[in-house]
PDB file of C-alpha atoms in Angstrom:
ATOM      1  CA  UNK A   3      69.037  76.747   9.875  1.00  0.00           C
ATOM      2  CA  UNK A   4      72.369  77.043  10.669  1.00  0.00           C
ATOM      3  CA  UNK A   5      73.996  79.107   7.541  1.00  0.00           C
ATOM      4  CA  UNK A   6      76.468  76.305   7.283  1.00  0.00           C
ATOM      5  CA  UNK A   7      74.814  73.068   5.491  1.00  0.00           C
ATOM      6  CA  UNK A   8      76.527  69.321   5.112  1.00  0.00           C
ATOM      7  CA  UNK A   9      75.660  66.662   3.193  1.00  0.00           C
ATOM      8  CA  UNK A  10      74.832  63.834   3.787  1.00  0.00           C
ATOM      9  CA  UNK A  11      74.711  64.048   7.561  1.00  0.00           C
ATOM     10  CA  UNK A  12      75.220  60.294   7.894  1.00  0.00           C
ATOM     11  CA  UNK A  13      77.418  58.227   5.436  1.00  0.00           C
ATOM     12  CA  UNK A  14      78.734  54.750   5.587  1.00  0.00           C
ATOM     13  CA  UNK A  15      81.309  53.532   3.358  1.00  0.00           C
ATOM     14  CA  UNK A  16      83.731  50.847   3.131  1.00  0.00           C
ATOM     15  CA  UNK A  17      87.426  51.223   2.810  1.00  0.00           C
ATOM     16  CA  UNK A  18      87.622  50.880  -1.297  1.00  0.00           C
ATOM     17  CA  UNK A  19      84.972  53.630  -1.910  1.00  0.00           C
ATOM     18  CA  UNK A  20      85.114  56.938  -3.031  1.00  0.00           C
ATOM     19  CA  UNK A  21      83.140  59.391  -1.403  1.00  0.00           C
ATOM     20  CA  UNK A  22      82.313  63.184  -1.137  1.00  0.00           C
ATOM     21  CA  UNK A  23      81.129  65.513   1.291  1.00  0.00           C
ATOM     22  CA  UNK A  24      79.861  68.534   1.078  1.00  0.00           C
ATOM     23  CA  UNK A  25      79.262  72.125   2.427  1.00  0.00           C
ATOM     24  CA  UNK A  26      77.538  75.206   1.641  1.00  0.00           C
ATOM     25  CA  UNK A  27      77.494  78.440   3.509  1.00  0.00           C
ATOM     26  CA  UNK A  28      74.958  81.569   3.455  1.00  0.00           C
ATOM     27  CA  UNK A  29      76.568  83.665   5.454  1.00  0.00           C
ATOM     28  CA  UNK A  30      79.101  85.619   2.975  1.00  0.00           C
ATOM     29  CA  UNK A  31      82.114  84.523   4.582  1.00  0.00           C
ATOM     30  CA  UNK A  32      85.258  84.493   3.119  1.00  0.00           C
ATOM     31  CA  UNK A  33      87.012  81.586   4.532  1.00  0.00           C
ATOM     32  CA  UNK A  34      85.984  77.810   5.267  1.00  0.00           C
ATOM     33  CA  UNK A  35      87.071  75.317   7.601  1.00  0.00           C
ATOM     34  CA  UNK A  36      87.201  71.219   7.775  1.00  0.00           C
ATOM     35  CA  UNK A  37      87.588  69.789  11.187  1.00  0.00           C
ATOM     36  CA  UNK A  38      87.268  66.476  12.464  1.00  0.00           C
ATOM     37  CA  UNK A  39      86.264  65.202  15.655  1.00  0.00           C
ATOM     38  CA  UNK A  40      86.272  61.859  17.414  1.00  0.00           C
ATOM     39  CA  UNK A  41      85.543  60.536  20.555  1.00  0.00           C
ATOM     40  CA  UNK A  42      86.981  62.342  23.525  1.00  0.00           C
ATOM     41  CA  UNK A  43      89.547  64.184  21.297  1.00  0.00           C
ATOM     42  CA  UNK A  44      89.327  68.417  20.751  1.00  0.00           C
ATOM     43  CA  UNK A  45      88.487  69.169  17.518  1.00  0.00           C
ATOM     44  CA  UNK A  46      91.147  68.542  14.975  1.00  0.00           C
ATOM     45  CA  UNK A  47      91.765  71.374  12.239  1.00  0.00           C
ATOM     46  CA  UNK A  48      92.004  69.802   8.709  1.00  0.00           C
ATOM     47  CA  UNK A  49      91.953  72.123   5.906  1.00  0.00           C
ATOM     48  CA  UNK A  50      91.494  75.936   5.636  1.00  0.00           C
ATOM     49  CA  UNK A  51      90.734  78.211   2.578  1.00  0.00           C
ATOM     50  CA  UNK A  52      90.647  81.962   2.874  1.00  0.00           C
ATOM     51  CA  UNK A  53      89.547  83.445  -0.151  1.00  0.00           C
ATOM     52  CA  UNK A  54      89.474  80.099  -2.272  1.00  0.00           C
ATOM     53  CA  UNK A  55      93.069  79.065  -1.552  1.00  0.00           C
ATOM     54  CA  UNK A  56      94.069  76.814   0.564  1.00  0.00           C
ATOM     55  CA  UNK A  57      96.090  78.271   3.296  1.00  0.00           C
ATOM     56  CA  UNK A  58      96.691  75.471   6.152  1.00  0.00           C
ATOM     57  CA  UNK A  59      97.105  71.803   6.027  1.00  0.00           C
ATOM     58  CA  UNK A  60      97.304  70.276   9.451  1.00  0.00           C
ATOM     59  CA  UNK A  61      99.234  67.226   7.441  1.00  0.00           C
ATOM     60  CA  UNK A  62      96.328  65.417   7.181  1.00  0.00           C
ATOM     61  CA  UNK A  63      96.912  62.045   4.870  1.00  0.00           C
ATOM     62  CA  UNK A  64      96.274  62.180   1.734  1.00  0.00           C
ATOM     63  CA  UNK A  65      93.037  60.036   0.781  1.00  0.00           C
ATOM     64  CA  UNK A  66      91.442  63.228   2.295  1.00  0.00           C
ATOM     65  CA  UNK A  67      91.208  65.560  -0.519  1.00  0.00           C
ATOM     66  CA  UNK A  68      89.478  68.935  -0.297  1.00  0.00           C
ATOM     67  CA  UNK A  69      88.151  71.500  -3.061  1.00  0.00           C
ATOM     68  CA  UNK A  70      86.912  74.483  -2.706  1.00  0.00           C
ATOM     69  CA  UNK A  71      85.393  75.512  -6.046  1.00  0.00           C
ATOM     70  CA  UNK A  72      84.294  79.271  -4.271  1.00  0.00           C
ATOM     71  CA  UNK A  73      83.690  80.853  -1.351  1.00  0.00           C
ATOM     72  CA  UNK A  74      80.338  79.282  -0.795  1.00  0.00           C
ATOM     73  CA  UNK A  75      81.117  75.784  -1.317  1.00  0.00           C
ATOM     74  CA  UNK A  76      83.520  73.648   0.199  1.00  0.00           C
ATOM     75  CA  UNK A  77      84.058  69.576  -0.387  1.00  0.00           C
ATOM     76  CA  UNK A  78      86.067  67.287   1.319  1.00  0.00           C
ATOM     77  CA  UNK A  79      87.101  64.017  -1.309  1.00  0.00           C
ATOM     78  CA  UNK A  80      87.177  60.485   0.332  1.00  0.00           C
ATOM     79  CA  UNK A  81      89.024  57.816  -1.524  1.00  0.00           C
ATOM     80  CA  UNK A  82      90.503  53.984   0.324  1.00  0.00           C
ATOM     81  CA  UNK A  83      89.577  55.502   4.026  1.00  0.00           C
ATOM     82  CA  UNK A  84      91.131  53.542   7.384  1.00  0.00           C
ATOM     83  CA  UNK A  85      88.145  52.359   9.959  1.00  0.00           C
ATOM     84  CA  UNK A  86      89.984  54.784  12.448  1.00  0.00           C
ATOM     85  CA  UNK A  87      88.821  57.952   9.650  1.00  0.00           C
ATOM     86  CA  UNK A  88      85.057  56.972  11.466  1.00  0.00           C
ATOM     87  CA  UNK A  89      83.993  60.396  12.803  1.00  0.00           C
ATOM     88  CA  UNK A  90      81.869  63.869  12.721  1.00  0.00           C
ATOM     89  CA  UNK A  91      83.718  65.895  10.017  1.00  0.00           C
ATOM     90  CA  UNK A  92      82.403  69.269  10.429  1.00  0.00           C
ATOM     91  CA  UNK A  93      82.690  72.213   8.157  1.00  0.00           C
ATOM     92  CA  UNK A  94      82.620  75.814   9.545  1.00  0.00           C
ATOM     93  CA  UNK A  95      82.814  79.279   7.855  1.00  0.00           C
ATOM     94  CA  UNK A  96      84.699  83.017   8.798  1.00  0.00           C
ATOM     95  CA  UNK A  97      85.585  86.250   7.702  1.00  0.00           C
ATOM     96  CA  UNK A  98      88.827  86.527   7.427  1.00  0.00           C
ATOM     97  CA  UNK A  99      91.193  88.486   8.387  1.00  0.00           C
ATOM     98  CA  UNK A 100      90.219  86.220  11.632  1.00  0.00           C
ATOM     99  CA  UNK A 101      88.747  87.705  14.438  1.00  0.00           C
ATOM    100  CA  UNK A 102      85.206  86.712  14.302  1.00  0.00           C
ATOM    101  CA  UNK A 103      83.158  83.504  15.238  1.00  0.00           C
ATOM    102  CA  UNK A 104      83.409  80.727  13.210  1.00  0.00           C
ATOM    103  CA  UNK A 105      79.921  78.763  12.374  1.00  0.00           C
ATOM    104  CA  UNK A 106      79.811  75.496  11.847  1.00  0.00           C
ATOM    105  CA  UNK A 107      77.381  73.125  10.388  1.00  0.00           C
ATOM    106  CA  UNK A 108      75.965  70.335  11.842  1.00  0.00           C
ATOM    107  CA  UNK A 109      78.323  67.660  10.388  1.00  0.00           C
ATOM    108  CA  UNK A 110      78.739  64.624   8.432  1.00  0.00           C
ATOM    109  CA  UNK A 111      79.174  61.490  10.522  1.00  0.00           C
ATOM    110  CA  UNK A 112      81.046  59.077   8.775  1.00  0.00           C
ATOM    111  CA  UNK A 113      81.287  55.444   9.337  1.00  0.00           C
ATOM    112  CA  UNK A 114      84.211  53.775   7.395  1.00  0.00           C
ATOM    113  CA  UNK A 115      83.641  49.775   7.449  1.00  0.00           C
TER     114      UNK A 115
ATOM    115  CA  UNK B  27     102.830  72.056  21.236  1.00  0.00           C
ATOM    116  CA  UNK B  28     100.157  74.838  22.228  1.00  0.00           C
ATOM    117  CA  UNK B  29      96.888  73.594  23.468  1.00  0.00           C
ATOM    118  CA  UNK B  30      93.454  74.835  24.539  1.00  0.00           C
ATOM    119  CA  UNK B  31      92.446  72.631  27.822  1.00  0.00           C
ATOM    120  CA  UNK B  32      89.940  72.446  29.874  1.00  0.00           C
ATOM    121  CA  UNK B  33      89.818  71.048  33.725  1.00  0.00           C
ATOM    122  CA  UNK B  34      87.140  69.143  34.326  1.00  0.00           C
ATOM    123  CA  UNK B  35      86.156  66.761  31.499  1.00  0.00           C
ATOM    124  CA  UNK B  36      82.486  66.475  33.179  1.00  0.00           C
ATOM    125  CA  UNK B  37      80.088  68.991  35.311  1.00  0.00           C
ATOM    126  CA  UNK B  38      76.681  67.745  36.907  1.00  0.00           C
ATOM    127  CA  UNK B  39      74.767  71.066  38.664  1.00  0.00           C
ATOM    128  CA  UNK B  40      71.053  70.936  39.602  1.00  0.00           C
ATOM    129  CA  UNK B  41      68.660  72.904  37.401  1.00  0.00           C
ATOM    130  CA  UNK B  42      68.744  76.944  38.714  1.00  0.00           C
ATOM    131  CA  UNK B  43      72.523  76.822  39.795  1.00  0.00           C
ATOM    132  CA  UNK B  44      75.481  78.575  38.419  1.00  0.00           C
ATOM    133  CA  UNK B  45      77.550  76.489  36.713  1.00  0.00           C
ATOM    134  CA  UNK B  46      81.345  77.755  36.009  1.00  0.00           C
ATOM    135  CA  UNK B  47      82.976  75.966  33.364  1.00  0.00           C
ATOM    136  CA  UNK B  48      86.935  76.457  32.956  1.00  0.00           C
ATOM    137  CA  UNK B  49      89.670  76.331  30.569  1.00  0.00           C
ATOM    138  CA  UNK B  50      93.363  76.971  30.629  1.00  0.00           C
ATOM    139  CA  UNK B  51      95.401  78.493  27.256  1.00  0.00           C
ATOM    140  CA  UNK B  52      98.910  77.838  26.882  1.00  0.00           C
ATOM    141  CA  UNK B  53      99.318  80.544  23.804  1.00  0.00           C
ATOM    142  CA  UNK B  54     100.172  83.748  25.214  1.00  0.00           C
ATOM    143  CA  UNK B  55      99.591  85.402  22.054  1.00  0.00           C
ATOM    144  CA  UNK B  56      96.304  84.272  21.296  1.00  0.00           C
ATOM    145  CA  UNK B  57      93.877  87.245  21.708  1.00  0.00           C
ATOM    146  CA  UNK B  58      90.880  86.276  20.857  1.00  0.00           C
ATOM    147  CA  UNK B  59      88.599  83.399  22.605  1.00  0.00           C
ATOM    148  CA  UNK B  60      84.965  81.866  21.977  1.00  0.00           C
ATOM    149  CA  UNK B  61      83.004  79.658  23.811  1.00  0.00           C
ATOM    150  CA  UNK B  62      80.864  76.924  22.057  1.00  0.00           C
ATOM    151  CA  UNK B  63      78.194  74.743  22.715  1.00  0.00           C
ATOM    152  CA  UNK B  64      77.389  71.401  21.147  1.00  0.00           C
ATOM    153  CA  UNK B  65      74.619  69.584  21.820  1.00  0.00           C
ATOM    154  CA  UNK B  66      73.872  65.732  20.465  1.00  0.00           C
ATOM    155  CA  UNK B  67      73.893  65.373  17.019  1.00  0.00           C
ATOM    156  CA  UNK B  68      74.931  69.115  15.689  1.00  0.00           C
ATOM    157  CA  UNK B  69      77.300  71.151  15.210  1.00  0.00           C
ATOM    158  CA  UNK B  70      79.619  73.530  17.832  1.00  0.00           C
ATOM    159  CA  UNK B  71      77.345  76.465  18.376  1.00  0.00           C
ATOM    160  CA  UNK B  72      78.593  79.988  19.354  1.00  0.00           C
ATOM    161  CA  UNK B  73      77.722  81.217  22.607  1.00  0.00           C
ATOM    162  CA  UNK B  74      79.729  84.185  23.988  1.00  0.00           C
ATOM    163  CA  UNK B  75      83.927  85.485  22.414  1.00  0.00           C
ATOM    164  CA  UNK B  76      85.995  87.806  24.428  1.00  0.00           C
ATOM    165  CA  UNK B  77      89.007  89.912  23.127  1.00  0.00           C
ATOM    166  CA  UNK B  78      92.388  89.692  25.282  1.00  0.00           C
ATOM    167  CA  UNK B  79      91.389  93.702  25.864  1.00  0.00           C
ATOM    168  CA  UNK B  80      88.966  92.534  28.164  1.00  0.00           C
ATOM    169  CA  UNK B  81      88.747  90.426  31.323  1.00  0.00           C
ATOM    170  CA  UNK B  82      84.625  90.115  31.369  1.00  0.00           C
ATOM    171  CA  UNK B  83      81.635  89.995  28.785  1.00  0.00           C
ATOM    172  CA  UNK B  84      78.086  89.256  29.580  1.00  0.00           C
ATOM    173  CA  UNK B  85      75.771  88.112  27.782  1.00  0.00           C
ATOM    174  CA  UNK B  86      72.220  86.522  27.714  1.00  0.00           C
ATOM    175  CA  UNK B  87      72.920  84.372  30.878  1.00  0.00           C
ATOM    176  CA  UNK B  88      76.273  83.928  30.418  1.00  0.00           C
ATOM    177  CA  UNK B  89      79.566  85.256  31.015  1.00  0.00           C
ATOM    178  CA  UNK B  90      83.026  85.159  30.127  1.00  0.00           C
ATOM    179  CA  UNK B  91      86.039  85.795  32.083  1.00  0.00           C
ATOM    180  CA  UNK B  92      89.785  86.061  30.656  1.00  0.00           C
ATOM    181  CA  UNK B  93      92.616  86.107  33.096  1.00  0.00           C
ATOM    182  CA  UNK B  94      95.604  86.657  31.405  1.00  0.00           C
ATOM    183  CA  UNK B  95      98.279  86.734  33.941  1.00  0.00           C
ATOM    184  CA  UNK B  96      97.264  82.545  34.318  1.00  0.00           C
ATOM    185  CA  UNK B  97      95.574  81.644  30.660  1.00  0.00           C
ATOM    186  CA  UNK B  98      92.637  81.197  32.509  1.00  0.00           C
ATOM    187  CA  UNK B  99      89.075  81.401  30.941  1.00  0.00           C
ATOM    188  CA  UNK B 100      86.040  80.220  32.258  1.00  0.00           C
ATOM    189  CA  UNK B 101      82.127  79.867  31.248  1.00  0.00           C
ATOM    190  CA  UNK B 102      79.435  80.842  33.713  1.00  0.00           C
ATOM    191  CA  UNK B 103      76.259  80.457  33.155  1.00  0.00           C
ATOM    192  CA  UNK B 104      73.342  81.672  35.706  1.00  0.00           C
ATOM    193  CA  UNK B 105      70.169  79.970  36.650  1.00  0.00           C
ATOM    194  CA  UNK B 106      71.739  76.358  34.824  1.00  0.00           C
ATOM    195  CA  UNK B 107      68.523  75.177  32.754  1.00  0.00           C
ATOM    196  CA  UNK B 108      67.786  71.383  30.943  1.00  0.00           C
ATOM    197  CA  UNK B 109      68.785  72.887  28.045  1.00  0.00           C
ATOM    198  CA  UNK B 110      71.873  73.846  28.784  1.00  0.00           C
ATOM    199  CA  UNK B 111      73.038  70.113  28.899  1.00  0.00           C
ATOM    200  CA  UNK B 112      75.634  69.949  26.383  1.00  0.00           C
ATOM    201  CA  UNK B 113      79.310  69.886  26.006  1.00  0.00           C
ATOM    202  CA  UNK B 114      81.157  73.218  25.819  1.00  0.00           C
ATOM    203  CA  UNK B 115      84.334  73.922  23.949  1.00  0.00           C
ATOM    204  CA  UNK B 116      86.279  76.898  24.161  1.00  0.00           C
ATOM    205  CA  UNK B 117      89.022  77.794  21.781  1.00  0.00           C
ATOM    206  CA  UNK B 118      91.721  80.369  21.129  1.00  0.00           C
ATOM    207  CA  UNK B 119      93.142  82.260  17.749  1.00  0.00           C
ATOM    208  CA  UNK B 120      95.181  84.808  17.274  1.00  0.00           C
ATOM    209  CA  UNK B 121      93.223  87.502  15.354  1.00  0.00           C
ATOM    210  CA  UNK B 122      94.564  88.948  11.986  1.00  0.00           C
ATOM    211  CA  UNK B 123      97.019  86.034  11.452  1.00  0.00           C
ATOM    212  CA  UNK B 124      95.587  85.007   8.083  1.00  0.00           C
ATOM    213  CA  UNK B 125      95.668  81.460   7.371  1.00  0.00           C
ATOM    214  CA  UNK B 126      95.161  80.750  11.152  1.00  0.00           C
ATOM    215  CA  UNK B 127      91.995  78.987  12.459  1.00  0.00           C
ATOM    216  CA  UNK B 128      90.334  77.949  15.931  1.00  0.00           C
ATOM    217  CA  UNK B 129      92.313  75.644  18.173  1.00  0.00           C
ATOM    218  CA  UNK B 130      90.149  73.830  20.440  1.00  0.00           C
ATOM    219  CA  UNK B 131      90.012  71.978  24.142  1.00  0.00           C
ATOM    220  CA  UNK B 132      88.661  68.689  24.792  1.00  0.00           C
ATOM    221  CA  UNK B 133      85.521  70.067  26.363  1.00  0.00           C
ATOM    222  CA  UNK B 134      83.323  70.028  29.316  1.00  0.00           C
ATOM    223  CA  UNK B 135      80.325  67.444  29.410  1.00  0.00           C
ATOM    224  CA  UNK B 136      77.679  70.178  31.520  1.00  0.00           C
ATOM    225  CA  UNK B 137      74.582  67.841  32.809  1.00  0.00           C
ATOM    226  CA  UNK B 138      71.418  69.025  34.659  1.00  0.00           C
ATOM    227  CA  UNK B 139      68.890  67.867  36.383  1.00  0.00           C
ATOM    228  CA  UNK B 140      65.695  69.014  37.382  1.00  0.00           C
TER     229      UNK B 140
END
């Protein structure tokens, strides 16, 4: 039990689908985090929300859409995804002001065929 | 742009070494650093953070040093075990810059054998 919970953890999907992931936290944190990582690249910030609004947007494209309906939830919209979107999207958690771990979940891994 | 790197993409020690993992910062104001783990098929885990008011924390088995004259962090970790195999991140914020999040290095592949 990591206090940070994504579904599904494996999805496959082919470039016309629409898709959503999700995450739930347990920890009473205030902020929430999407990153993105692929093969032999750092993690890649894509969206933050501190306190419900969306604060940072690391210009990610478009047919990634996230929502973030209250602190405890967080979603990340798929819609006409590139095979090159194939990775581990993980969502992580904070308080905020930052200055404190961040705890991530244990990802979604996302094929796009 | 600013990055979080790391030196050695790989690491092999025998089990009951040290191993000292590194990492360079190019953000002189970042103040605050963490050190994660991720093992196959979860999630970054948090093993040890360090404030730029510091240049050492211990923990269980671990330690973290921060020299800040070079951007220079580094991971040890005493008596190396099989489960320590993993790949270890660290990462750099500035604290109390709202909106800001973790920036991350590529990481260090740690693998050891018994």
């Amino acid at each position: 039990e990591t206090g940070v919970t994504q579904t599904p953890r494996h999805l496959v999907m082919g470039m016309t689908n629409k898709k959503s992931l999700k995450c739930e936290q347990h920890l009473g944190h205030n902020a929430m985090y999407w990153y993105k990582q692929s093969a032999k690249k750092p993690l890649e910030l894509m969206f933050v929300y501190s306190l419900e609004e969306r604060v940072e947007n690391n210009s990610v494209p478009s047919r990634f859409s996230p929502e973030c309906p209250n602190s405890s939830h967080l979603f990340l919209h798929l819609h006409t995804l590139q095979p090159e979107d194939s990775a581990l999207y993980l969502c992580a958690s904070s308080q905020v002001p930052p200055g404190s771990p961040l705890h991530f979940g244990n990802g979604t891994r996302l094929t796009v065929t | 742009g600013e990055s979080v790197g790391l030196h050695l993409p790989t690491l092999s020690v025998q089990e009951g070494d040290n191993s000292i993992i590194n990492c360079a910062y190019s953000n002189s104001a970042s103040d605050y650093f963490i050190w994660y783990k991720q093992e196959s098929g979860k999630g970054p885990q948090f093993i040890i953070d360090i404030r730029s008011n510091m240049d050492k924390r211990q923990g269980q088995r671990v330690t973290v040093l921060l020299n800040k004259t070079v951007k220079h962090l580094s991971l040890q970790i005493a008596a190396t075990q099989p489960g320590d195999s993993a790949v270890y991140f660290c990462a750099e914020i500035q604290a109390n810059q709202a909106g800001t999040a973790l920036i991350f290095g590529k990481g260090t592949t740690l693998s050891v054998s018994s």
